[in-house]
Short mmCIF file of C-alpha atoms in Angstrom, two decimals:
data_model
loop_
_atom_site.label_atom_id
_atom_site.label_comp_id
_atom_site.label_asym_id
_atom_site.label_seq_id
_atom_site.Cartn_x
_atom_site.Cartn_y
_atom_site.Cartn_z
CA UNK P 5 18.80 1.14 18.18
CA UNK P 6 15.67 -0.29 19.81
CA UNK P 7 13.98 -3.33 18.36
CA UNK P 8 10.28 -2.91 17.57
CA UNK P 9 9.75 -6.25 15.88
CA UNK P 10 6.76 -7.06 18.11
CA UNK P 11 4.70 -4.39 16.33
CA UNK P 12 2.82 -5.85 13.38
CA UNK P 13 3.94 -4.67 9.94
CA UNK P 14 0.88 -4.75 7.68
CA UNK P 15 1.40 -4.58 3.91
CA UNK P 16 -0.91 -4.03 0.93
CA UNK P 17 -1.45 -6.80 -1.61
CA UNK P 18 -3.20 -5.61 -4.75
CA UNK P 19 -2.62 -8.99 -6.40
CA UNK P 20 -0.67 -12.25 -6.07
CA UNK P 21 2.68 -10.70 -7.08
CA UNK P 22 2.36 -8.03 -4.41
CA UNK P 23 1.34 -10.60 -1.81
CA UNK P 24 4.45 -12.67 -2.50
CA UNK P 25 6.62 -9.55 -2.33
CA UNK P 26 5.09 -8.52 1.00
CA UNK P 27 5.63 -11.98 2.48
CA UNK P 28 9.15 -12.35 1.10
CA UNK P 29 10.30 -8.98 2.40
CA UNK P 30 9.09 -9.22 5.96
CA UNK P 31 5.41 -8.33 6.39
CA UNK P 32 3.69 -9.85 9.41
CA UNK P 33 0.31 -9.55 7.73
CA UNK P 34 -1.20 -8.45 4.42
CA UNK P 35 -4.52 -6.88 3.58
CA UNK P 36 -6.20 -7.49 0.25
CA UNK P 37 -9.51 -7.51 -1.57
CA UNK P 38 -11.40 -9.94 -3.76
CA UNK P 39 -13.36 -8.94 -6.86
CA UNK P 40 -16.02 -7.16 -4.81
CA UNK P 41 -16.44 -5.12 -1.62
CA UNK P 42 -12.95 -3.55 -1.58
CA UNK P 43 -12.04 0.15 -1.75
CA UNK P 44 -9.56 -0.40 -4.61
CA UNK P 45 -11.76 -1.86 -7.33
CA UNK P 46 -9.20 -0.98 -10.02
CA UNK P 47 -6.44 -3.05 -8.42
CA UNK P 48 -5.82 -6.56 -9.77
CA UNK P 49 -7.34 -8.04 -6.61
CA UNK P 50 -8.05 -11.74 -6.04
CA UNK P 51 -10.37 -14.31 -7.57
CA UNK P 52 -11.84 -17.11 -5.48
CA UNK P 53 -8.98 -19.37 -6.62
CA UNK P 54 -6.11 -16.92 -6.15
CA UNK P 55 -7.52 -15.79 -2.81
CA UNK P 56 -7.41 -19.33 -1.42
CA UNK P 57 -3.91 -19.81 -2.88
CA UNK P 58 -2.72 -16.50 -1.51
CA UNK P 59 -4.00 -17.21 1.99
CA UNK P 60 -2.32 -20.62 1.98
CA UNK P 61 0.98 -19.13 0.78
CA UNK P 62 0.86 -16.47 3.48
CA UNK P 63 -0.03 -18.95 6.22
CA UNK P 64 2.77 -21.27 5.11
CA UNK P 65 5.10 -18.36 5.89
CA UNK P 66 3.38 -17.44 9.19
CA UNK P 67 1.82 -14.29 7.70
CA UNK P 68 -1.78 -13.32 8.40
CA UNK P 69 -4.31 -12.23 5.77
CA UNK P 70 -6.99 -9.59 6.31
CA UNK P 71 -9.68 -9.17 3.63
CA UNK P 72 -11.36 -5.83 2.97
CA UNK P 73 -15.16 -5.60 2.84
CA UNK P 74 -15.34 -1.88 3.55
CA UNK P 75 -17.18 -0.20 0.68
CA UNK P 76 -20.36 1.78 1.35
CA UNK P 77 -22.92 -1.00 1.77
CA UNK P 78 -26.45 -0.94 0.35
CA UNK P 79 -28.99 -3.74 0.87
CA UNK P 80 -27.92 -5.59 -2.27
CA UNK P 81 -24.28 -5.44 -1.13
CA UNK P 82 -25.03 -6.92 2.29
CA UNK P 83 -27.08 -9.65 0.65
CA UNK P 84 -24.25 -10.53 -1.74
CA UNK P 85 -21.75 -10.37 1.12
CA UNK P 86 -23.26 -13.45 2.78
CA UNK P 87 -21.88 -15.83 0.16
CA UNK P 88 -18.51 -14.11 0.18
CA UNK P 89 -18.14 -14.32 3.97
CA UNK P 90 -18.70 -18.07 3.80
CA UNK P 91 -15.96 -18.23 1.16
CA UNK P 92 -13.54 -16.33 3.42
CA UNK P 93 -14.23 -18.67 6.29
CA UNK P 94 -13.58 -21.68 4.06
CA UNK P 95 -10.31 -20.15 2.82
CA UNK P 96 -9.29 -19.51 6.46
CA UNK P 97 -8.75 -15.76 6.22
CA UNK P 98 -7.63 -14.28 9.54
CA UNK P 99 -9.84 -11.21 9.63
CA UNK P 100 -12.39 -9.16 7.71
CA UNK P 101 -12.07 -5.38 7.50
CA UNK P 102 -15.53 -3.77 7.63
CA UNK P 103 -16.77 -0.20 7.71
CA UNK P 104 -20.47 -0.93 8.02
CA UNK P 105 -22.54 -2.31 10.91
CA UNK P 106 -24.59 -4.48 8.55
CA UNK P 107 -21.44 -6.05 7.17
CA UNK P 108 -20.17 -6.53 10.70
CA UNK P 109 -23.37 -8.30 11.72
CA UNK P 110 -23.18 -10.54 8.66
CA UNK P 111 -19.63 -11.62 9.49
CA UNK P 112 -20.55 -12.33 13.11
CA UNK P 113 -23.52 -14.44 12.04
CA UNK P 114 -21.90 -16.49 9.29
CA UNK P 115 -18.24 -16.66 10.30
CA UNK P 116 -17.88 -16.10 14.05
CA UNK P 117 -14.31 -17.43 13.97
CA UNK P 118 -13.18 -14.56 11.72
CA UNK P 119 -11.71 -11.57 13.53
CA UNK P 120 -13.40 -8.26 12.74
CA UNK P 121 -11.33 -5.14 12.08
CA UNK P 122 -13.17 -1.82 11.86
CA UNK P 123 -12.06 0.09 8.77
CA UNK P 124 -10.65 3.60 8.76
CA UNK P 125 -13.78 4.37 6.69
CA UNK P 126 -15.67 4.30 9.99
CA UNK P 127 -13.61 7.34 11.13
CA UNK P 128 -13.11 6.11 14.68
CA UNK P 129 -11.32 8.90 16.53
CA UNK P 130 -12.65 8.69 20.10
CA UNK P 131 -12.75 6.26 23.01
CA UNK P 132 -16.54 5.88 23.13
CA UNK P 133 -16.78 4.79 19.50
CA UNK P 134 -13.90 2.33 19.88
CA UNK P 135 -15.53 0.78 22.97
CA UNK P 136 -18.91 0.42 21.27
CA UNK P 137 -17.31 -1.38 18.33
CA UNK P 138 -15.45 -3.62 20.76
CA UNK P 139 -18.72 -4.48 22.49
CA UNK P 140 -20.11 -5.48 19.09
CA UNK P 141 -17.23 -7.88 18.55
CA UNK P 142 -14.43 -5.88 16.93
CA UNK P 143 -10.91 -7.10 17.69
CA UNK P 144 -9.19 -4.14 16.07
CA UNK P 145 -9.85 -0.49 15.23
CA UNK P 146 -8.15 1.01 12.18
CA UNK P 147 -7.98 4.59 13.34
CA UNK P 148 -9.11 7.66 11.44
CA UNK P 149 -6.16 9.08 9.52
CA UNK P 150 -6.90 12.53 10.93
CA UNK P 151 -5.73 11.64 14.45
CA UNK P 152 -2.52 13.06 15.86
CA UNK P 153 0.05 10.95 17.66
CA UNK P 154 -0.93 12.59 20.96
CA UNK P 155 -4.60 11.76 20.35
CA UNK P 156 -3.77 8.13 19.61
CA UNK P 157 -1.74 7.86 22.80
CA UNK P 158 -4.63 9.34 24.79
CA UNK P 159 -7.10 6.94 23.16
CA UNK P 160 -4.89 3.96 24.00
CA UNK P 161 -4.59 5.11 27.61
CA UNK P 162 -8.36 5.58 27.90
CA UNK P 163 -9.08 2.14 26.43
CA UNK P 164 -6.65 0.47 28.81
CA UNK P 165 -8.22 2.25 31.79
CA UNK P 166 -11.69 1.15 30.64
CA UNK P 167 -10.66 -2.51 30.49
CA UNK P 168 -10.03 -2.79 26.74
CA UNK P 169 -6.31 -3.50 26.72
CA UNK P 170 -6.81 -6.32 24.22
CA UNK P 171 -8.47 -4.07 21.62
CA UNK P 172 -5.87 -3.63 18.85
CA UNK P 173 -5.18 -0.21 17.33
CA UNK P 174 -3.94 0.03 13.76
CA UNK P 175 -2.95 3.13 11.80
CA UNK P 176 -1.61 4.05 8.38
CA UNK P 177 2.05 5.04 8.51
CA UNK P 178 3.09 5.19 4.86
CA UNK P 179 1.64 5.98 1.45
CA UNK P 180 -0.96 8.16 -0.23
CA UNK P 181 -3.20 10.42 1.82
CA UNK P 182 -6.81 11.37 1.05
CA UNK P 183 -7.93 14.99 1.32
CA UNK P 184 -11.37 13.86 2.53
CA UNK P 185 -12.14 12.66 6.07
CA UNK P 186 -11.00 9.03 6.27
CA UNK P 187 -11.49 8.58 2.54
CA UNK P 188 -15.22 9.30 2.56
CA UNK P 189 -15.19 11.56 -0.49
CA UNK P 190 -18.06 12.58 -2.79
CA UNK P 191 -16.09 14.55 -5.39
CA UNK P 192 -15.35 11.61 -7.70
CA UNK P 193 -18.99 10.55 -7.72
CA UNK P 194 -20.13 14.11 -8.41
CA UNK P 195 -17.69 14.81 -11.24
CA UNK P 196 -17.47 11.41 -12.92
CA UNK P 197 -20.21 9.16 -11.59
CA UNK P 198 -17.59 6.83 -10.09
CA UNK P 199 -17.97 6.57 -6.33
CA UNK P 200 -14.90 6.60 -4.11
CA UNK P 201 -17.03 4.94 -1.45
CA UNK P 202 -17.59 1.99 -3.79
CA UNK P 203 -13.88 1.63 -4.55
CA UNK P 204 -13.91 3.53 -7.88
CA UNK P 205 -12.24 6.83 -6.99
CA UNK P 206 -10.90 8.78 -10.00
CA UNK P 207 -8.78 10.97 -7.66
CA UNK P 208 -10.13 14.37 -8.75
CA UNK P 209 -8.31 15.85 -5.74
CA UNK P 210 -5.15 15.33 -7.80
CA UNK P 211 -6.42 17.22 -10.86
CA UNK P 212 -5.40 20.74 -11.89
CA UNK P 213 -8.01 23.46 -11.32
CA UNK P 214 -8.56 26.99 -12.66
CA UNK P 215 -10.80 29.85 -11.58
CA UNK P 216 -13.73 31.15 -13.69
CA UNK P 217 -15.00 34.69 -13.15
CA UNK P 218 -18.77 34.75 -13.77
CA UNK P 219 -18.82 38.10 -15.62
CA UNK P 220 -16.17 36.93 -18.09
CA UNK P 221 -17.53 33.61 -19.41
CA UNK P 222 -15.06 31.50 -21.32
CA UNK P 223 -12.09 33.20 -19.70
CA UNK P 224 -10.34 31.20 -17.01
CA UNK P 225 -7.72 32.33 -14.54
CA UNK P 226 -4.97 30.31 -13.03
CA UNK P 227 -5.24 30.06 -9.27
CA UNK P 228 -1.46 29.86 -9.19
CA UNK P 229 1.60 27.67 -9.53
CA UNK P 230 1.77 26.76 -13.25
CA UNK P 231 0.04 26.82 -16.61
CA UNK P 232 -1.66 23.52 -15.95
CA UNK P 233 -3.61 24.91 -13.01
CA UNK P 234 -3.23 24.56 -9.26
CA UNK P 235 -3.40 21.24 -7.52
CA UNK P 236 -5.09 22.74 -4.48
CA UNK P 237 -6.33 19.45 -3.01
CA UNK P 238 -3.31 17.27 -3.84
CA UNK P 239 -2.06 15.70 -0.59
CA UNK P 240 1.54 14.78 0.11
CA UNK P 241 2.29 11.11 0.79
CA UNK P 242 2.91 9.91 4.34
CA UNK P 243 6.26 8.61 5.55
CA UNK P 244 6.72 7.71 9.23
CA UNK P 245 9.87 5.57 8.90
CA UNK P 246 11.85 7.90 11.16
CA UNK P 247 9.17 7.88 13.86
CA UNK P 248 8.56 4.19 14.56
CA UNK P 249 9.58 4.66 18.20
CA UNK P 250 6.92 7.36 18.58
CA UNK P 251 4.30 5.10 16.99
CA UNK P 252 5.19 2.30 19.40
CA UNK P 253 5.09 4.64 22.38
CA UNK P 254 1.62 5.83 21.37
CA UNK P 255 0.37 2.26 21.73
CA UNK P 256 -0.25 1.12 18.17
CA UNK P 257 -0.52 -2.61 17.56
CA UNK P 258 -0.13 -2.54 13.78
CA UNK P 259 1.61 -0.21 11.31
CA UNK P 260 -0.18 -0.15 7.97
CA UNK P 261 1.34 0.65 4.57
CA UNK P 262 -1.05 2.08 1.98
CA UNK P 263 -0.81 0.93 -1.64
CA UNK P 264 -3.12 -1.74 -3.03
CA UNK P 265 -2.82 -0.08 -6.44
CA UNK P 266 0.98 -0.29 -6.30
CA UNK P 267 3.25 -2.82 -8.01
CA UNK P 268 5.39 -5.54 -6.43
CA UNK P 269 8.61 -3.49 -6.37
CA UNK P 270 6.87 -0.75 -4.39
CA UNK P 271 5.54 -3.23 -1.85
CA UNK P 272 8.88 -5.03 -1.54
CA UNK P 273 10.92 -1.84 -1.17
CA UNK P 274 8.69 -0.16 1.41
CA UNK P 275 8.09 -3.31 3.45
CA UNK P 276 11.81 -4.08 3.39
CA UNK P 277 12.73 -0.61 4.70
CA UNK P 278 10.18 -0.71 7.52
CA UNK P 279 11.12 -4.30 8.40
CA UNK P 280 14.78 -3.42 8.86
CA UNK P 281 13.97 -0.40 11.02
CA UNK P 282 11.46 -2.36 13.09
CA UNK P 283 14.22 -4.91 13.63
CA UNK P 284 16.42 -2.22 15.13
CA UNK P 285 18.37 -0.71 12.23
CA UNK P 286 18.96 3.00 11.71
CA UNK P 287 16.10 4.68 9.79
CA UNK P 288 18.60 7.05 8.18
CA UNK P 289 20.18 4.07 6.44
CA UNK P 290 16.85 2.95 4.96
CA UNK P 291 15.21 6.31 4.26
CA UNK P 292 16.80 6.58 0.76
CA UNK P 293 15.04 3.33 -0.18
CA UNK P 294 11.71 5.12 0.02
CA UNK P 295 12.88 7.56 -2.66
CA UNK P 296 13.41 4.64 -5.05
CA UNK P 297 9.69 3.92 -5.39
CA UNK P 298 6.90 5.94 -6.97
CA UNK P 299 5.80 8.62 -4.50
CA UNK P 300 4.67 12.20 -4.07
CA UNK P 301 6.60 14.53 -1.74
CA UNK P 302 6.60 13.07 1.75
CA UNK P 303 5.17 14.38 5.01
CA UNK P 304 4.13 12.95 8.38
CA UNK P 305 0.38 13.26 7.76
CA UNK P 306 -1.61 14.45 10.78
CA UNK P 307 0.67 12.86 13.36
CA UNK P 308 2.47 16.09 14.34
CA UNK P 309 0.03 18.73 13.13
CA UNK P 310 -1.94 19.49 9.99
CA UNK P 311 -1.28 17.34 6.93
CA UNK P 312 0.43 19.07 4.03
CA UNK P 313 -0.62 19.58 0.44
CA UNK P 314 1.53 19.28 -2.71
CA UNK P 315 0.22 22.09 -4.90
CA UNK P 316 3.10 22.30 -7.38
CA UNK P 317 2.08 19.46 -9.69
CA UNK P 318 0.11 16.22 -9.81
CA UNK P 319 2.66 13.48 -10.19
CA UNK P 320 5.07 10.96 -8.80
CA UNK P 321 8.85 10.67 -8.58
CA UNK P 322 11.05 7.61 -8.23
CA UNK P 323 14.77 6.87 -8.35
CA UNK P 324 14.64 3.30 -9.66
CA UNK P 325 12.83 1.06 -12.14
CA UNK P 326 11.94 -2.61 -11.68
CA UNK P 327 13.89 -4.60 -14.30
CA UNK P 328 13.62 -8.24 -13.26
CA UNK P 329 12.62 -10.98 -10.83
CA UNK P 330 14.89 -13.86 -9.79
CA UNK P 331 13.05 -17.16 -10.34
CA UNK P 332 13.37 -20.48 -8.53
CA UNK P 333 15.97 -21.75 -11.02
CA UNK P 334 18.09 -18.59 -10.74
CA UNK P 335 17.04 -17.20 -14.12
CA UNK P 336 15.58 -13.70 -14.51
CA UNK P 337 12.05 -12.79 -15.53
CA UNK P 338 12.50 -9.54 -17.43
CA UNK P 339 10.30 -6.59 -16.38
CA UNK P 340 12.12 -3.68 -18.04
CA UNK P 341 15.19 -2.89 -20.10
CA UNK P 342 18.69 -3.60 -18.74
CA UNK P 343 22.00 -4.17 -20.50
CA UNK P 344 25.28 -6.08 -20.52
CA UNK P 345 27.81 -4.20 -18.37
CA UNK P 346 25.17 -2.19 -16.51
CA UNK P 347 25.32 -1.99 -12.73
CA UNK P 348 21.93 -2.76 -11.24
CA UNK P 349 20.65 -3.26 -7.69
CA UNK P 350 19.35 -6.46 -6.14
CA UNK P 351 16.69 -6.15 -3.46
CA UNK P 352 17.23 -9.39 -1.54
CA UNK P 353 14.61 -10.71 0.89
CA UNK P 354 15.91 -10.33 4.42
CA UNK P 355 19.20 -8.82 3.32
CA UNK P 356 20.87 -5.60 2.29
CA UNK P 357 20.60 -4.09 -1.18
CA UNK P 358 23.46 -5.33 -3.39
CA UNK P 359 24.99 -3.66 -6.45
CA UNK P 360 25.58 -6.14 -9.28
CA UNK P 361 27.26 -5.72 -12.64
CA UNK P 362 25.47 -7.55 -15.44
CA UNK P 363 27.93 -9.90 -17.15
CA UNK P 364 27.42 -12.73 -19.62
CA UNK P 365 23.83 -11.76 -20.38
CA UNK P 366 21.90 -14.62 -21.98
CA UNK P 367 18.40 -14.74 -23.49
CA UNK P 368 16.21 -17.86 -23.44
CA UNK P 369 13.65 -17.36 -26.23
CA UNK P 370 11.80 -20.58 -25.41
CA UNK P 371 11.82 -23.55 -23.05
CA UNK P 372 13.84 -25.69 -25.45
CA UNK P 373 16.54 -23.11 -26.10
CA UNK P 374 19.96 -23.40 -24.53
CA UNK P 375 20.23 -19.63 -24.42
CA UNK P 376 21.68 -16.98 -26.72
CA UNK P 377 24.22 -14.34 -25.81
CA UNK P 378 22.77 -10.84 -26.00
CA UNK P 379 23.76 -7.27 -25.15
CA UNK P 380 20.37 -6.21 -23.90
CA UNK P 381 17.38 -7.60 -22.01
CA UNK P 382 14.40 -5.79 -23.47
CA UNK P 383 11.65 -8.38 -23.88
CA UNK P 384 9.33 -8.02 -20.91
CA UNK P 385 8.13 -11.31 -19.36
CA UNK P 386 10.79 -13.33 -21.22
CA UNK P 387 13.63 -15.20 -19.50
CA UNK P 388 17.27 -14.10 -19.18
CA UNK P 389 20.29 -14.99 -17.08
CA UNK P 390 23.67 -13.46 -16.24
CA UNK P 391 26.72 -14.39 -14.20
CA UNK P 392 27.13 -13.07 -10.66
CA UNK P 393 29.14 -13.95 -7.59
CA UNK P 394 26.29 -12.81 -5.34
CA UNK P 395 23.77 -15.26 -3.95
CA UNK P 396 20.45 -14.14 -5.40
CA UNK P 397 17.66 -16.26 -3.89
CA UNK P 398 14.30 -16.68 -5.55
CA UNK P 399 12.12 -13.65 -4.90
CA UNK P 400 14.98 -11.18 -5.28
CA UNK P 401 13.87 -8.12 -7.27
CA UNK P 402 16.25 -6.32 -9.59
CA UNK P 403 16.10 -2.60 -10.29
CA UNK P 404 17.95 -0.06 -12.37
CA UNK P 405 18.87 3.37 -10.98
CA UNK P 406 16.71 5.65 -13.12
CA UNK P 407 15.00 8.90 -12.12
CA UNK P 408 11.44 9.22 -13.34
CA UNK P 409 8.86 11.93 -12.86
CA UNK P 410 5.30 11.38 -13.93
CA UNK P 411 3.20 14.53 -14.09
CA UNK P 412 1.14 16.79 -16.31
CA UNK P 413 4.20 18.97 -16.92
#
């Protein structure tokens, strides 16, 4: 297998736990948001304090940090952005992701040392637009999600010929897709008053819909599929794990995983799978890992043709549940229920997934306790331990094989 480790693996960090998971499991860079200006306002995100701490942690592990400032900007937003940009420069962020020319100008003025990445919200899908952004100071273009692999390869070739070989190209390769062009959707704002372009999307494209015939008021008709309605705008998730060679050949600099609303186990599992394949391992070996995390049915987005919808139901499936984190002292921070005698899986940073049988389960009800034998770990956020012959370093995540489907059905 070919080694593609020189391509940047870019992971989402919706909060400090996710950032640590991304770093521990092999991300080259993370992207995140603070309390304002990001497109995932409902994620945990970062305060001024945790942002500085997170950037330092990432840099200590040779991982870059890109901060999103890509909401739809009005005058009051650009004014407020000035203080935030100074904060990012002080914290030594590596780049700012912007989708607005005013935001871009503000970053250039106040923090010229910060790299500028043009957000997918800008819908860059042609050579001329990419060159104009480069002339304005952009180091990287995050391409429109609607581009095919052939179009990306052509864009890269055109940029190289025009003298812009150093302009980075980044693209989403895994995670949720938006049914609107590059995420610029008005449906949420129209139906709920919560703007997707301000980071508050309610995902109405995932809802069930029915048809009303105007001459029969009060009587609705199913468009199809099931009694809950039809999920006519519900996009499949993207999964390009098997096509990393094609992505490299097309000329991408960075492969981006979507998911700043996802939990640490999701980030760790997906990053780990892509890291191993980028390092030269067989994607068929790691493909089952992507079934373990919460996801909709997978597709390859627009890379090889039209993106696909998932009209059967609005929901997620996963084959595993996060049950614990291995701490620095080897004890376990409980996340979900697991039991004495149960065989669970250990997701080990930099290693293979190990099956472990829980034996000698002990509960530590408080810091002064010497531990009490127990048959079950069922107190979330409390501390447990068990005997194992495996070396489980700090940062290892434990999961239980459990199939879950979350839907309206």
